[in-house]
Coordinates of C-alpha atoms in Angstrom, one line a residue:
Chain K
M97 CA 63.1 -36.9 51.0
T98 CA 65.2 -33.8 50.5
F99 CA 68.4 -33.2 52.4
V100 CA 68.7 -29.6 53.6
S101 CA 71.9 -29.8 55.5
N102 CA 73.7 -32.1 57.9
G103 CA 71.2 -34.7 59.0
I104 CA 68.2 -32.4 58.6
S105 CA 65.8 -33.4 56.0
I106 CA 62.3 -32.5 54.8
E107 CA 59.9 -35.2 53.9
R108 CA 56.2 -35.5 53.2
W109 CA 55.7 -39.2 52.7
T110 CA 56.2 -41.5 55.6
R111 CA 55.8 -45.2 55.8
A112 CA 52.6 -44.7 57.7
S113 CA 51.2 -42.4 55.1
R114 CA 52.1 -44.6 52.2
L115 CA 50.5 -47.5 54.0
A116 CA 47.4 -45.3 54.6
L117 CA 47.0 -44.3 51.0
G118 CA 47.5 -47.9 49.9
S119 CA 44.9 -49.2 52.3
M120 CA 42.5 -46.4 51.4
A121 CA 42.7 -47.5 47.7
A122 CA 42.1 -51.1 48.8
V123 CA 39.1 -50.0 50.9
L124 CA 37.6 -48.1 48.0
A125 CA 38.1 -51.1 45.7
L126 CA 36.3 -53.3 48.3
L127 CA 33.5 -50.8 48.6
A128 CA 33.0 -50.7 44.9
L129 CA 32.2 -54.4 45.0
A130 CA 29.7 -54.0 47.9
P131 CA 26.5 -53.9 45.8
A132 CA 27.1 -57.5 44.8
V133 CA 27.1 -58.7 48.3
L134 CA 25.3 -56.3 50.6
G135 CA 21.5 -55.9 51.0
A136 CA 19.5 -52.8 49.9
G137 CA 19.4 -51.3 53.4
A138 CA 23.2 -51.5 53.8
I139 CA 23.8 -50.0 50.4
D140 CA 21.5 -47.0 51.1
R141 CA 23.3 -46.4 54.5
L142 CA 26.7 -46.5 52.9
T143 CA 25.5 -44.1 50.2
A144 CA 24.5 -41.7 53.0
L145 CA 28.0 -42.1 54.6
F146 CA 29.7 -41.2 51.3
I147 CA 27.5 -38.1 51.0
Y148 CA 28.4 -37.1 54.6
V149 CA 32.1 -37.6 53.9
I150 CA 31.7 -35.2 50.8
L151 CA 29.9 -32.6 53.0
A152 CA 32.5 -32.8 55.8
A153 CA 35.5 -32.7 53.4
M154 CA 34.1 -29.7 51.5
W155 CA 33.1 -27.7 54.6
N156 CA 36.5 -28.5 56.1
A157 CA 38.2 -27.3 52.9
L158 CA 36.5 -24.0 53.2
A159 CA 36.7 -23.5 57.0
G160 CA 39.7 -25.5 58.0
F161 CA 42.0 -24.7 55.1
G162 CA 40.5 -21.4 53.9
G163 CA 39.5 -19.9 57.3
L164 CA 36.0 -19.2 56.0
V165 CA 33.3 -20.5 58.4
S166 CA 30.0 -20.5 56.6
V167 CA 26.6 -21.1 58.2
G168 CA 25.0 -21.0 54.8
Q169 CA 26.5 -24.0 52.9
Q170 CA 23.0 -25.5 52.7
V171 CA 22.5 -23.1 49.8
F172 CA 24.7 -25.2 47.6
F173 CA 23.1 -28.4 48.8
G174 CA 19.7 -27.1 48.0
L175 CA 20.7 -25.6 44.7
G176 CA 22.4 -28.8 43.6
A177 CA 19.2 -30.7 44.2
Y178 CA 17.0 -27.9 42.7
F179 CA 19.0 -27.7 39.4
T180 CA 19.0 -31.5 39.2
I181 CA 15.2 -31.4 39.2
R182 CA 15.2 -28.5 36.7
L183 CA 17.6 -30.2 34.3
A184 CA 15.9 -33.5 34.5
D185 CA 12.6 -31.8 33.8
A186 CA 14.2 -30.3 30.7
G187 CA 14.9 -33.9 29.5
L188 CA 18.4 -34.6 30.7
D189 CA 19.1 -38.0 32.2
P190 CA 18.7 -37.8 36.0
F191 CA 22.1 -39.1 36.8
V192 CA 23.8 -36.7 34.3
S193 CA 21.6 -33.9 35.7
V194 CA 23.2 -34.4 39.2
F195 CA 26.7 -33.5 37.8
A196 CA 25.4 -30.9 35.4
A197 CA 23.6 -29.2 38.3
A198 CA 26.8 -29.2 40.3
I199 CA 28.6 -27.5 37.5
V200 CA 25.8 -24.9 37.3
T201 CA 25.9 -24.3 41.1
G202 CA 29.7 -24.1 41.0
A203 CA 29.5 -21.5 38.2
L204 CA 26.9 -19.5 40.2
S205 CA 29.2 -19.5 43.2
I206 CA 31.9 -17.5 41.2
P207 CA 29.9 -14.2 41.0
L208 CA 28.7 -14.9 44.6
S209 CA 32.2 -15.2 45.8
L210 CA 33.0 -11.7 44.4
F211 CA 31.4 -10.0 47.2
M212 CA 30.8 -12.6 49.9
L213 CA 34.6 -13.2 50.2
R214 CA 35.1 -9.5 51.1
L215 CA 33.2 -10.2 54.4
K216 CA 35.1 -11.3 57.4
G217 CA 34.6 -13.8 60.2
G218 CA 31.0 -13.8 61.5
E219 CA 29.9 -11.4 58.8
F220 CA 30.7 -14.0 56.2
A221 CA 29.1 -16.7 58.2
I222 CA 25.7 -15.0 58.6
G223 CA 25.9 -13.4 55.2
M224 CA 26.0 -16.9 53.7
W225 CA 23.0 -17.8 55.7
V226 CA 21.1 -14.8 54.3
V227 CA 22.1 -16.0 50.8
A228 CA 20.8 -19.5 51.6
E229 CA 17.5 -18.0 52.9
L230 CA 17.1 -15.9 49.8
A231 CA 17.9 -18.8 47.4
H232 CA 15.3 -20.9 49.3
L233 CA 12.6 -18.2 48.9
L234 CA 13.4 -17.8 45.2
V235 CA 13.3 -21.5 44.5
N236 CA 9.9 -21.5 46.2
L237 CA 8.7 -19.1 43.5
D238 CA 9.4 -21.6 40.7
R239 CA 6.1 -23.0 39.5
L240 CA 7.7 -26.5 38.9
I241 CA 8.5 -26.7 42.7
Q242 CA 5.1 -25.5 43.9
G243 CA 6.4 -23.7 46.9
E244 CA 7.0 -25.9 50.0
T245 CA 4.9 -28.7 48.5
G246 CA 8.0 -29.6 46.4
T247 CA 8.2 -32.1 43.6
S248 CA 9.8 -35.4 42.6
L249 CA 12.6 -36.5 40.4
I250 CA 10.2 -38.5 38.3
S251 CA 12.5 -39.5 35.5
L252 CA 14.4 -41.8 37.9
N253 CA 11.5 -44.2 37.4
L254 CA 13.0 -45.1 34.1
Y255 CA 15.5 -47.2 36.0
D256 CA 14.5 -50.3 37.9
S257 CA 15.0 -50.0 41.6
G258 CA 18.0 -52.4 42.1
M259 CA 19.9 -50.9 39.2
R260 CA 19.0 -47.4 40.5
R261 CA 20.2 -48.1 44.0
A262 CA 23.5 -49.6 42.8
T263 CA 24.1 -46.7 40.3
I264 CA 23.5 -44.0 43.0
Y265 CA 25.9 -46.0 45.3
W266 CA 28.7 -46.1 42.7
L267 CA 28.2 -42.5 41.8
A268 CA 28.4 -41.4 45.4
L269 CA 31.5 -43.6 46.0
A270 CA 33.2 -42.3 42.8
S271 CA 32.3 -38.7 43.7
M272 CA 33.6 -39.0 47.2
A273 CA 36.9 -40.6 45.9
A274 CA 37.3 -38.0 43.2
L275 CA 36.5 -35.0 45.4
L276 CA 38.8 -36.3 48.2
G277 CA 41.5 -37.0 45.6
A278 CA 41.1 -33.5 44.1
L279 CA 41.3 -31.9 47.5
F280 CA 44.3 -33.9 48.5
M281 CA 46.2 -33.0 45.3
L282 CA 45.1 -29.4 45.6
M283 CA 46.3 -29.1 49.2
R284 CA 49.7 -30.6 48.2
S285 CA 50.1 -28.2 45.3
R286 CA 51.4 -24.7 45.3
A287 CA 47.8 -23.4 45.9
G288 CA 47.6 -25.7 48.9
A289 CA 50.7 -24.2 50.5
A290 CA 49.1 -20.8 49.9
M291 CA 45.9 -21.9 51.5
Q292 CA 47.6 -23.2 54.6
A293 CA 49.6 -20.0 54.8
I294 CA 46.4 -18.0 54.7
R295 CA 44.8 -20.2 57.4
D296 CA 47.8 -19.6 59.7
N297 CA 48.1 -15.9 59.2
E298 CA 46.4 -14.0 56.4
E299 CA 48.4 -10.8 56.8
A300 CA 51.7 -12.6 56.8
A301 CA 50.6 -14.6 53.7
T302 CA 49.7 -11.5 51.9
S303 CA 53.1 -10.0 52.7
V304 CA 54.9 -12.9 51.1
G305 CA 52.9 -12.5 47.9
V306 CA 50.1 -15.1 48.4
R307 CA 47.1 -14.2 46.3
V308 CA 44.7 -14.5 49.2
T309 CA 41.4 -13.7 47.4
A310 CA 42.1 -15.9 44.4
T311 CA 43.1 -18.8 46.7
K312 CA 40.0 -18.4 48.8
R313 CA 37.8 -18.2 45.7
L314 CA 39.2 -21.6 44.5
L315 CA 38.2 -23.2 47.8
F316 CA 34.8 -21.5 47.8
V317 CA 34.0 -22.7 44.3
L318 CA 35.3 -26.2 45.0
A319 CA 33.2 -26.4 48.2
A320 CA 30.1 -25.2 46.3
F321 CA 30.6 -27.7 43.5
G322 CA 31.2 -30.6 45.9
I323 CA 28.3 -29.8 48.2
A324 CA 26.0 -29.4 45.1
I325 CA 27.0 -33.0 44.1
A326 CA 26.1 -34.1 47.6
G327 CA 22.7 -32.4 47.3
G328 CA 22.0 -34.0 43.9
L329 CA 22.9 -37.4 45.1
W330 CA 20.8 -37.0 48.2
L331 CA 17.9 -36.1 46.0
A332 CA 18.5 -39.2 43.9
T333 CA 18.2 -41.4 47.0
A334 CA 15.2 -39.6 48.4
T335 CA 13.6 -38.7 45.0
T336 CA 11.3 -36.0 46.5
F337 CA 12.5 -32.4 46.6
Q338 CA 11.0 -30.2 49.3
P339 CA 12.8 -26.8 49.5
K340 CA 12.5 -26.7 53.3
T341 CA 14.4 -30.0 53.8
Y342 CA 17.2 -29.2 51.4
F343 CA 17.7 -25.5 52.4
S344 CA 17.6 -26.3 56.1
V345 CA 20.5 -24.9 58.2
Q346 CA 20.6 -28.4 59.7
W347 CA 22.9 -29.5 56.9
T348 CA 25.4 -26.9 57.9
A349 CA 25.0 -28.0 61.5
Y350 CA 25.9 -31.5 60.5
M351 CA 28.9 -30.3 58.5
I352 CA 30.1 -28.2 61.5
F353 CA 29.6 -31.1 63.9
M354 CA 31.5 -33.6 61.7
V355 CA 34.5 -31.3 61.1
L356 CA 34.7 -30.0 64.6
V357 CA 34.6 -33.4 66.2
G358 CA 37.0 -35.0 63.6
G359 CA 39.4 -32.1 63.6
I360 CA 39.1 -28.8 61.7
G361 CA 41.9 -28.2 59.2
K362 CA 42.9 -31.8 59.2
F363 CA 42.4 -33.8 56.0
E364 CA 41.9 -37.0 57.9
G365 CA 39.8 -35.2 60.5
A366 CA 36.8 -34.5 58.2
I367 CA 36.7 -38.2 57.1
L368 CA 36.9 -39.4 60.7
G369 CA 34.2 -36.9 61.7
A370 CA 31.9 -38.1 59.0
I371 CA 32.3 -41.7 60.0
L372 CA 31.7 -40.8 63.7
F373 CA 28.6 -38.7 62.7
F374 CA 27.3 -41.6 60.7
V375 CA 27.7 -44.0 63.6
I376 CA 26.1 -41.6 66.1
E377 CA 23.2 -41.0 63.7
T378 CA 22.7 -44.7 63.2
V379 CA 22.6 -45.3 66.9
F380 CA 20.9 -42.2 68.3
G381 CA 19.1 -40.8 65.3
G382 CA 15.8 -42.2 66.7
A383 CA 16.1 -40.1 69.8
G384 CA 14.8 -37.1 67.9
V385 CA 15.2 -33.8 69.6
W386 CA 17.6 -35.1 72.3
Y387 CA 19.8 -36.3 69.5
L388 CA 20.0 -32.8 68.0
I389 CA 20.6 -31.3 71.5
G390 CA 23.4 -33.8 71.9
L391 CA 24.9 -32.8 68.6
G392 CA 24.8 -29.1 69.4
A393 CA 26.2 -29.6 72.9
T394 CA 29.0 -31.8 71.5
A395 CA 29.9 -29.2 68.9
L396 CA 29.9 -26.6 71.7
I397 CA 32.1 -28.6 74.0
F398 CA 34.6 -29.6 71.3
S399 CA 35.0 -25.9 70.2
L400 CA 35.6 -24.9 73.8
Y401 CA 37.8 -27.8 75.1
L402 CA 39.1 -29.7 72.1
P403 CA 39.2 -27.2 69.3
R404 CA 41.7 -29.4 67.4
G405 CA 39.2 -32.3 67.3
L406 CA 39.9 -35.9 67.7
W407 CA 42.3 -36.2 64.8
G408 CA 44.2 -33.1 66.0
E409 CA 44.7 -34.7 69.4
I410 CA 45.8 -38.0 67.9
E411 CA 48.3 -36.2 65.7
R412 CA 49.6 -34.1 68.5
R413 CA 50.0 -37.0 71.0
F414 CA 51.4 -39.6 68.7
D415 CA 53.0 -37.5 66.0
F416 CA 51.1 -39.4 63.4
Q417 CA 49.8 -38.4 60.0
L418 CA 48.2 -40.7 57.4
L419 CA 47.5 -38.3 54.6
P420 CA 50.0 -35.5 55.0
V421 CA 49.3 -32.3 53.1
G422 CA 52.2 -30.4 54.6
Y423 CA 55.9 -31.0 55.0
R424 CA 57.7 -32.7 57.8
L425 CA 61.0 -31.4 59.2
K426 CA 63.2 -34.3 60.3
L427 CA 65.9 -33.4 62.7
P428 CA 68.8 -35.7 63.5
G429 CA 69.0 -37.6 66.8
P430 CA 66.3 -38.0 69.4
T431 CA 65.0 -34.5 69.0
K432 CA 61.2 -34.3 69.0
I433 CA 60.0 -34.3 65.4
K434 CA 58.0 -31.3 64.5
W435 CA 55.2 -31.2 61.9
K436 CA 55.3 -28.2 59.7
E437 CA 52.0 -27.7 58.1
Chain G
M558 CA 0.4 2.2 50.3
I559 CA 1.0 5.0 52.8
N560 CA -0.3 2.7 55.5
S561 CA 2.2 0.0 54.7
L562 CA 5.0 2.5 54.6
I563 CA 4.1 3.6 58.1
Q564 CA 3.8 0.0 59.3
G565 CA 7.2 -0.7 57.8
I566 CA 8.8 2.3 59.5
L567 CA 7.3 1.3 62.9
L568 CA 8.5 -2.3 62.4
G569 CA 12.0 -0.8 62.3
G570 CA 11.7 -0.2 66.0
Y571 CA 11.6 -3.9 66.7
Y572 CA 14.6 -4.5 64.4
A573 CA 16.6 -1.7 66.0
V574 CA 16.1 -3.2 69.5
I575 CA 17.2 -6.7 68.5
A576 CA 20.0 -5.4 66.3
C577 CA 21.6 -3.0 68.8
G578 CA 22.5 -5.9 71.1
L579 CA 24.2 -7.7 68.3
S580 CA 26.3 -4.8 67.1
F581 CA 27.0 -3.7 70.7
M582 CA 28.5 -7.0 71.5
F583 CA 30.4 -7.1 68.3
S584 CA 31.8 -3.6 68.8
V585 CA 33.0 -4.5 72.4
M586 CA 34.1 -8.1 72.1
R587 CA 34.4 -8.6 68.4
I588 CA 32.0 -11.6 68.6
I589 CA 29.0 -12.1 66.5
N590 CA 26.8 -14.2 68.6
L591 CA 24.9 -16.7 66.5
A592 CA 22.7 -17.6 69.4
H593 CA 21.4 -14.0 69.5
G594 CA 18.0 -14.8 68.0
S595 CA 17.6 -18.0 69.9
L596 CA 18.1 -16.1 73.2
A597 CA 15.4 -13.6 72.2
V598 CA 13.0 -16.5 71.5
A599 CA 14.0 -18.0 74.9
A600 CA 13.1 -14.7 76.6
A601 CA 9.8 -14.7 74.8
Y602 CA 9.1 -18.2 76.1
G603 CA 10.1 -17.1 79.6
L604 CA 7.5 -14.3 79.5
W605 CA 4.9 -16.7 78.0
L606 CA 5.5 -19.1 80.8
L607 CA 5.1 -16.4 83.5
A608 CA 1.9 -15.2 81.8
A609 CA 0.2 -18.5 81.0
K610 CA 1.3 -20.5 84.0
A611 CA 1.7 -18.0 86.8
G612 CA -0.7 -15.3 85.7
I613 CA 2.0 -12.6 85.6
P614 CA 1.3 -10.2 82.7
P615 CA 4.2 -9.7 80.3
F616 CA 5.1 -6.2 81.3
A617 CA 5.4 -7.3 85.0
G618 CA 7.1 -10.4 83.7
L619 CA 9.9 -8.3 82.2
L620 CA 10.8 -7.3 85.8
I621 CA 11.7 -10.9 86.3
V622 CA 12.9 -11.9 82.9
L623 CA 15.3 -9.0 82.3
P624 CA 17.4 -9.6 85.4
V625 CA 17.5 -13.3 84.6
M626 CA 18.7 -12.5 81.1
A627 CA 21.4 -10.2 82.5
A628 CA 22.5 -13.0 84.8
I629 CA 22.5 -15.5 82.0
G630 CA 24.6 -13.0 80.0
W631 CA 27.1 -12.8 82.8
L632 CA 27.4 -16.6 82.9
L633 CA 27.5 -16.9 79.2
Q634 CA 30.5 -14.5 79.0
R635 CA 32.3 -16.1 81.9
F636 CA 31.9 -19.7 80.9
I637 CA 31.5 -19.8 77.2
L638 CA 32.3 -16.7 75.2
E639 CA 35.5 -15.8 77.1
R640 CA 37.0 -19.2 76.5
S641 CA 36.0 -19.4 72.9
A642 CA 37.2 -15.9 72.1
R643 CA 40.7 -16.9 73.2
G644 CA 40.7 -19.4 70.3
G645 CA 40.7 -16.7 67.6
T646 CA 38.0 -15.4 65.4
L647 CA 36.6 -18.6 64.0
L648 CA 35.9 -20.4 67.2
P649 CA 33.2 -18.1 68.7
I650 CA 31.2 -18.6 65.5
L651 CA 31.3 -22.3 66.0
T652 CA 30.6 -22.1 69.7
T653 CA 27.7 -19.8 69.5
F654 CA 26.2 -21.8 66.6
G655 CA 26.4 -24.9 68.7
L656 CA 24.7 -23.0 71.5
S657 CA 21.9 -21.9 69.3
I658 CA 21.2 -25.5 68.2
V659 CA 21.1 -26.5 71.9
I660 CA 18.7 -23.6 72.8
D661 CA 16.4 -24.1 69.8
N662 CA 16.0 -27.8 70.4
L663 CA 15.7 -27.5 74.2
L664 CA 12.8 -25.1 73.5
F665 CA 11.3 -27.6 71.1
E666 CA 11.7 -30.4 73.7
Q667 CA 10.0 -28.3 76.3
F668 CA 7.3 -26.4 74.4
G669 CA 6.6 -28.5 71.3
A670 CA 6.0 -27.3 67.8
D671 CA 3.0 -25.1 68.7
T672 CA 3.3 -21.4 68.0
R673 CA 2.7 -19.1 70.9
S674 CA 2.0 -15.5 71.4
L675 CA 2.0 -13.0 74.2
A676 CA -0.8 -11.0 72.5
P677 CA -3.6 -12.7 74.6
F678 CA -2.0 -11.4 77.8
I679 CA -1.6 -7.7 77.0
G680 CA -5.3 -6.8 76.7
N681 CA -6.2 -5.0 73.5
L682 CA -2.7 -3.6 73.1
S683 CA -1.8 -6.0 70.3
Y684 CA -4.5 -4.7 68.0
A685 CA -5.5 -1.3 69.4
S686 CA -4.6 1.6 67.2
W687 CA -4.9 5.3 66.6
Q688 CA -6.7 6.5 63.6
L689 CA -4.9 9.2 61.5
P690 CA -6.6 11.3 58.8
G691 CA -7.0 9.4 55.6
H692 CA -8.0 6.0 57.0
I693 CA -4.6 5.3 58.3
F694 CA -4.3 3.2 61.4
V695 CA -1.3 3.3 63.6
G696 CA -0.9 0.4 66.0
K697 CA -0.3 1.4 69.6
L698 CA 2.1 -1.5 70.1
A699 CA 4.1 -0.5 67.0
V700 CA 4.4 3.1 68.3
M701 CA 5.4 1.7 71.7
M702 CA 8.1 -0.4 70.1
M703 CA 9.5 2.6 68.2
V704 CA 9.6 4.7 71.3
T705 CA 11.3 1.9 73.2
A706 CA 13.8 1.5 70.5
V707 CA 14.7 5.2 70.7
L708 CA 14.9 5.0 74.5
V709 CA 17.1 1.8 74.5
V710 CA 19.5 3.2 71.9
G711 CA 19.6 6.6 73.6
A712 CA 20.2 5.0 77.0
L713 CA 23.0 2.8 75.6
Q714 CA 24.7 5.8 74.1
F715 CA 24.2 7.9 77.2
F716 CA 25.6 5.1 79.4
L717 CA 28.7 4.7 77.2
S718 CA 29.5 8.4 77.1
R719 CA 28.6 9.5 80.6
F720 CA 29.3 6.6 83.0
A721 CA 32.7 5.4 84.1
L722 CA 31.7 1.8 83.4
G723 CA 30.5 2.9 79.9
R724 CA 33.9 4.5 79.3
A725 CA 35.6 1.4 80.5
I726 CA 33.6 -0.6 77.9
R727 CA 34.6 1.8 75.2
A728 CA 38.3 1.6 76.2
T729 CA 38.2 -2.2 76.2
A730 CA 36.5 -2.2 72.8
E731 CA 39.3 0.0 71.5
D732 CA 42.3 -1.8 73.0
P733 CA 41.8 -4.4 75.7
D734 CA 45.6 -4.5 76.6
T735 CA 46.0 -0.8 77.0
A736 CA 42.8 -0.6 79.0
G737 CA 44.2 -3.3 81.2
L738 CA 47.3 -1.2 81.9
V739 CA 45.2 1.6 83.3
G740 CA 43.5 -0.8 85.7
I741 CA 40.4 -1.8 83.7
D742 CA 39.4 -5.4 84.3
A743 CA 38.5 -6.5 80.8
R744 CA 36.9 -9.7 82.0
R745 CA 34.5 -7.7 84.2
V746 CA 33.8 -5.2 81.5
N747 CA 33.0 -7.9 78.9
A748 CA 30.7 -9.6 81.4
V749 CA 28.9 -6.4 82.0
A750 CA 28.6 -5.7 78.3
T751 CA 27.1 -9.1 77.7
A752 CA 24.7 -8.6 80.5
I753 CA 23.6 -5.3 79.0
T754 CA 23.2 -7.0 75.6
M755 CA 21.1 -9.7 77.1
V756 CA 18.7 -7.1 78.6
T757 CA 18.2 -5.7 75.1
I758 CA 17.6 -9.2 73.8
G759 CA 15.0 -9.7 76.5
I760 CA 13.2 -6.6 75.5
A761 CA 13.3 -7.7 71.8
G762 CA 12.0 -11.1 72.9
A763 CA 9.0 -9.4 74.6
F764 CA 8.2 -7.4 71.4
L765 CA 8.6 -10.5 69.3
G766 CA 6.0 -12.3 71.4
M767 CA 3.6 -9.4 71.6
R768 CA 3.5 -8.4 67.9
A769 CA 3.4 -11.9 66.4
T770 CA 3.6 -15.6 67.1
F771 CA 6.8 -17.4 67.8
S772 CA 8.0 -21.0 67.8
P773 CA 11.1 -22.9 69.0
Y774 CA 13.0 -22.5 65.7
A775 CA 12.2 -18.8 65.3
G776 CA 15.7 -17.9 66.5
G777 CA 17.4 -18.2 63.1
P778 CA 15.2 -15.6 61.3
Q779 CA 15.5 -13.2 64.3
L780 CA 19.3 -13.4 64.1
L781 CA 19.2 -12.7 60.3
F782 CA 16.9 -9.7 60.8
A783 CA 19.2 -8.4 63.6
F784 CA 22.3 -8.9 61.4
E785 CA 20.7 -7.3 58.3
T786 CA 19.6 -4.3 60.4
A787 CA 23.1 -3.9 61.8
V788 CA 24.8 -4.1 58.4
I789 CA 22.2 -1.9 56.6
G790 CA 22.5 0.7 59.4
G791 CA 26.2 0.4 59.8
A792 CA 26.6 4.1 58.8
G793 CA 28.1 5.1 62.1
S794 CA 26.4 5.4 65.4
L795 CA 23.9 3.3 67.3
W796 CA 21.3 5.6 65.7
G797 CA 22.4 4.0 62.5
T798 CA 20.9 0.8 63.8
L799 CA 17.6 2.6 64.1
A800 CA 17.9 3.8 60.5
G801 CA 18.8 0.2 59.4
G802 CA 15.8 -1.2 61.2
I803 CA 13.5 1.3 59.4
V804 CA 15.0 0.5 56.0
L805 CA 14.6 -3.2 56.6
G806 CA 11.0 -2.8 57.9
L807 CA 10.2 -0.7 54.8
A808 CA 11.7 -3.1 52.4
Q809 CA 9.7 -5.9 54.0
S810 CA 6.4 -4.2 53.9
L811 CA 6.9 -3.0 50.4
G812 CA 7.9 -6.5 49.4
A813 CA 4.8 -7.9 51.0
Q814 CA 2.7 -5.5 48.9
L815 CA 4.2 -7.0 45.7
H816 CA 4.1 -10.7 46.4
P817 CA 2.9 -13.1 49.2
Q818 CA 6.5 -14.2 49.7
G819 CA 7.9 -10.7 49.2
F820 CA 8.1 -9.8 52.8
L821 CA 11.3 -11.9 53.4
I822 CA 12.6 -11.6 49.9
G823 CA 12.4 -7.8 50.0
G824 CA 14.4 -7.7 53.3
H825 CA 17.1 -10.0 52.1
A826 CA 17.3 -8.3 48.7
V827 CA 17.8 -4.8 50.3
F828 CA 20.4 -6.3 52.7
L829 CA 22.4 -7.8 49.7
L830 CA 22.0 -4.6 47.8
V831 CA 23.4 -2.5 50.6
L832 CA 26.2 -4.9 51.1
F833 CA 27.0 -4.9 47.4
V834 CA 27.1 -1.1 47.2
R835 CA 29.0 -0.7 50.4
L836 CA 31.6 -3.3 49.5
S837 CA 32.1 -2.0 46.0
R838 CA 32.6 1.5 47.4
F839 CA 34.5 0.9 50.6
G840 CA 35.7 -2.6 50.2
M841 CA 35.5 -3.4 53.9
P842 CA 32.9 -4.8 56.3
Q843 CA 31.1 -2.1 58.2
L844 CA 29.7 -3.7 61.3
D845 CA 32.7 -2.7 63.4
K846 CA 32.5 0.9 62.3
L847 CA 29.8 1.2 65.0
G848 CA 32.4 0.7 67.7
A849 CA 34.8 3.2 66.1
F850 CA 32.1 5.8 65.8
L851 CA 30.9 5.3 69.3
N852 CA 34.4 6.0 70.6
F853 CA 34.8 9.0 68.3
R854 CA 31.5 10.6 69.3
A855 CA 32.0 9.9 73.0
R856 CA 35.5 11.4 72.8
L857 CA 34.2 14.6 71.4
R858 CA 31.7 14.8 74.1
S859 CA 33.4 13.7 77.3
P860 CA 36.2 15.8 78.7
T861 CA 38.3 12.8 79.6

């Protein structure tokens, strides 16, 4: 807590947020023990949840903090899976391949960012979709993939099924924790302040010396890397790779849904959105087309009537933050406390 | 080779029709409607329904579908786009993307996964052609699409420069607040602009259904083609859209000559190439240059 002047202070940690961080660590520790107690089905579902949290947090980093709405993020999901297959085929251990593939995808996103980041708004959104389509078509040309027929991550068969399931689970859990942690640290750093300044007003941010493009590039590459890990992990659980499934715009639709419902630009929002999506999918996933119509309609309605999402509303009504990435201005007396993000 | 060049050029007519609505809407309301392609596919299904269930041939069906599309456009602007545009630049992208998911899946729910075509309902038009010297065949439908593209683009330009409502649209595109000061109702203007856009989408949907088959999830690719056309052709006027369509059509037919998957790859590659060259030379997105140029051209022409 820093005292600015008479009774006015700036703080970032509150009792609630310390408690939240502590309980998050406890939950993670409990989750790490889960394979010892839970059945195979439950472990697989939880793995899917961790992957959803990664997807939501990464898309939120790009759109919510960087102001870059992309409809083509499935390109990194697909490339993450594709490079995992390629590297495993070259003889690398399949689990190592997942992370090596994410590094390759992240590296590829750097030159891509050079010109995609010069597009604005909807042009960036659809431009990314074109990139995703092109990447899909090019992957189809690879003889190993055999077009839409696809192929399998055969080398996973080296591990017995129980061991494999638990390993994927722990990798997904660790990746989620590491990516969330990295994003949290990043958002609270100097670069994070720059990002939030860009989100609020790009021109004003430029005028006070924020390096807009460099900051956006950081988010773009981080999101590419994180989503590629998600793609590789998804491949590890499903073992088969069909380009059509992995490069489907549906993945981006899921990301948008999770972030929009949870609260765009809120660190907690993406996590909440992913959990909600997971529950909705578990309950209504069997409803097929109507389930997808429901997702689209919900996204539409939230964007029109609740653009802050559920977490944004909670925060606004109850003045409540669990994982604050901004600063809080505390005024003396009964004055309403304002969040400065 | 020459044959495929001609086919590519004529295909550009279709792309110009579907792209002019996208860039028209962007230049007036600054919204890129991600449901653009899905709406075109919905129009194609509307025509198919009229033809297959009520026996109304597609060209007569247009007399029903186009006014309906215009009405939907009006409602779309009033109830969805207007509200989402107030939330800044990011929100309309999310809103229209949600809308496209709803439309695509409703179409799937209603019509299933089967591909449909309007070709059986237009006599021999879908395959009839004129023979040119040198064993070159030019499809009648393809020529018709190109002529329609020129007419649509020309009519749009004429409307914007010669009609009071057209001038109001241009004024609103330039500066909605100042336009409001001189008594232009921006809400009404935007609703009219969306209705006009939807009419062009309806025409594009008809062509989509006549020249090929379509399925419920065909909206995404149509949006990408429209967007690529608008960006490639973003040189200046609405006529730029026509040029963009021709370039895209050419790239696709040449790509198809090289490789079975080359049709789409060729189109996307040319789009990225144009984008790359343009960004490295000018450093700015070009889609909105259309609006600026429209205003400039019209100002030169009209006395006001």
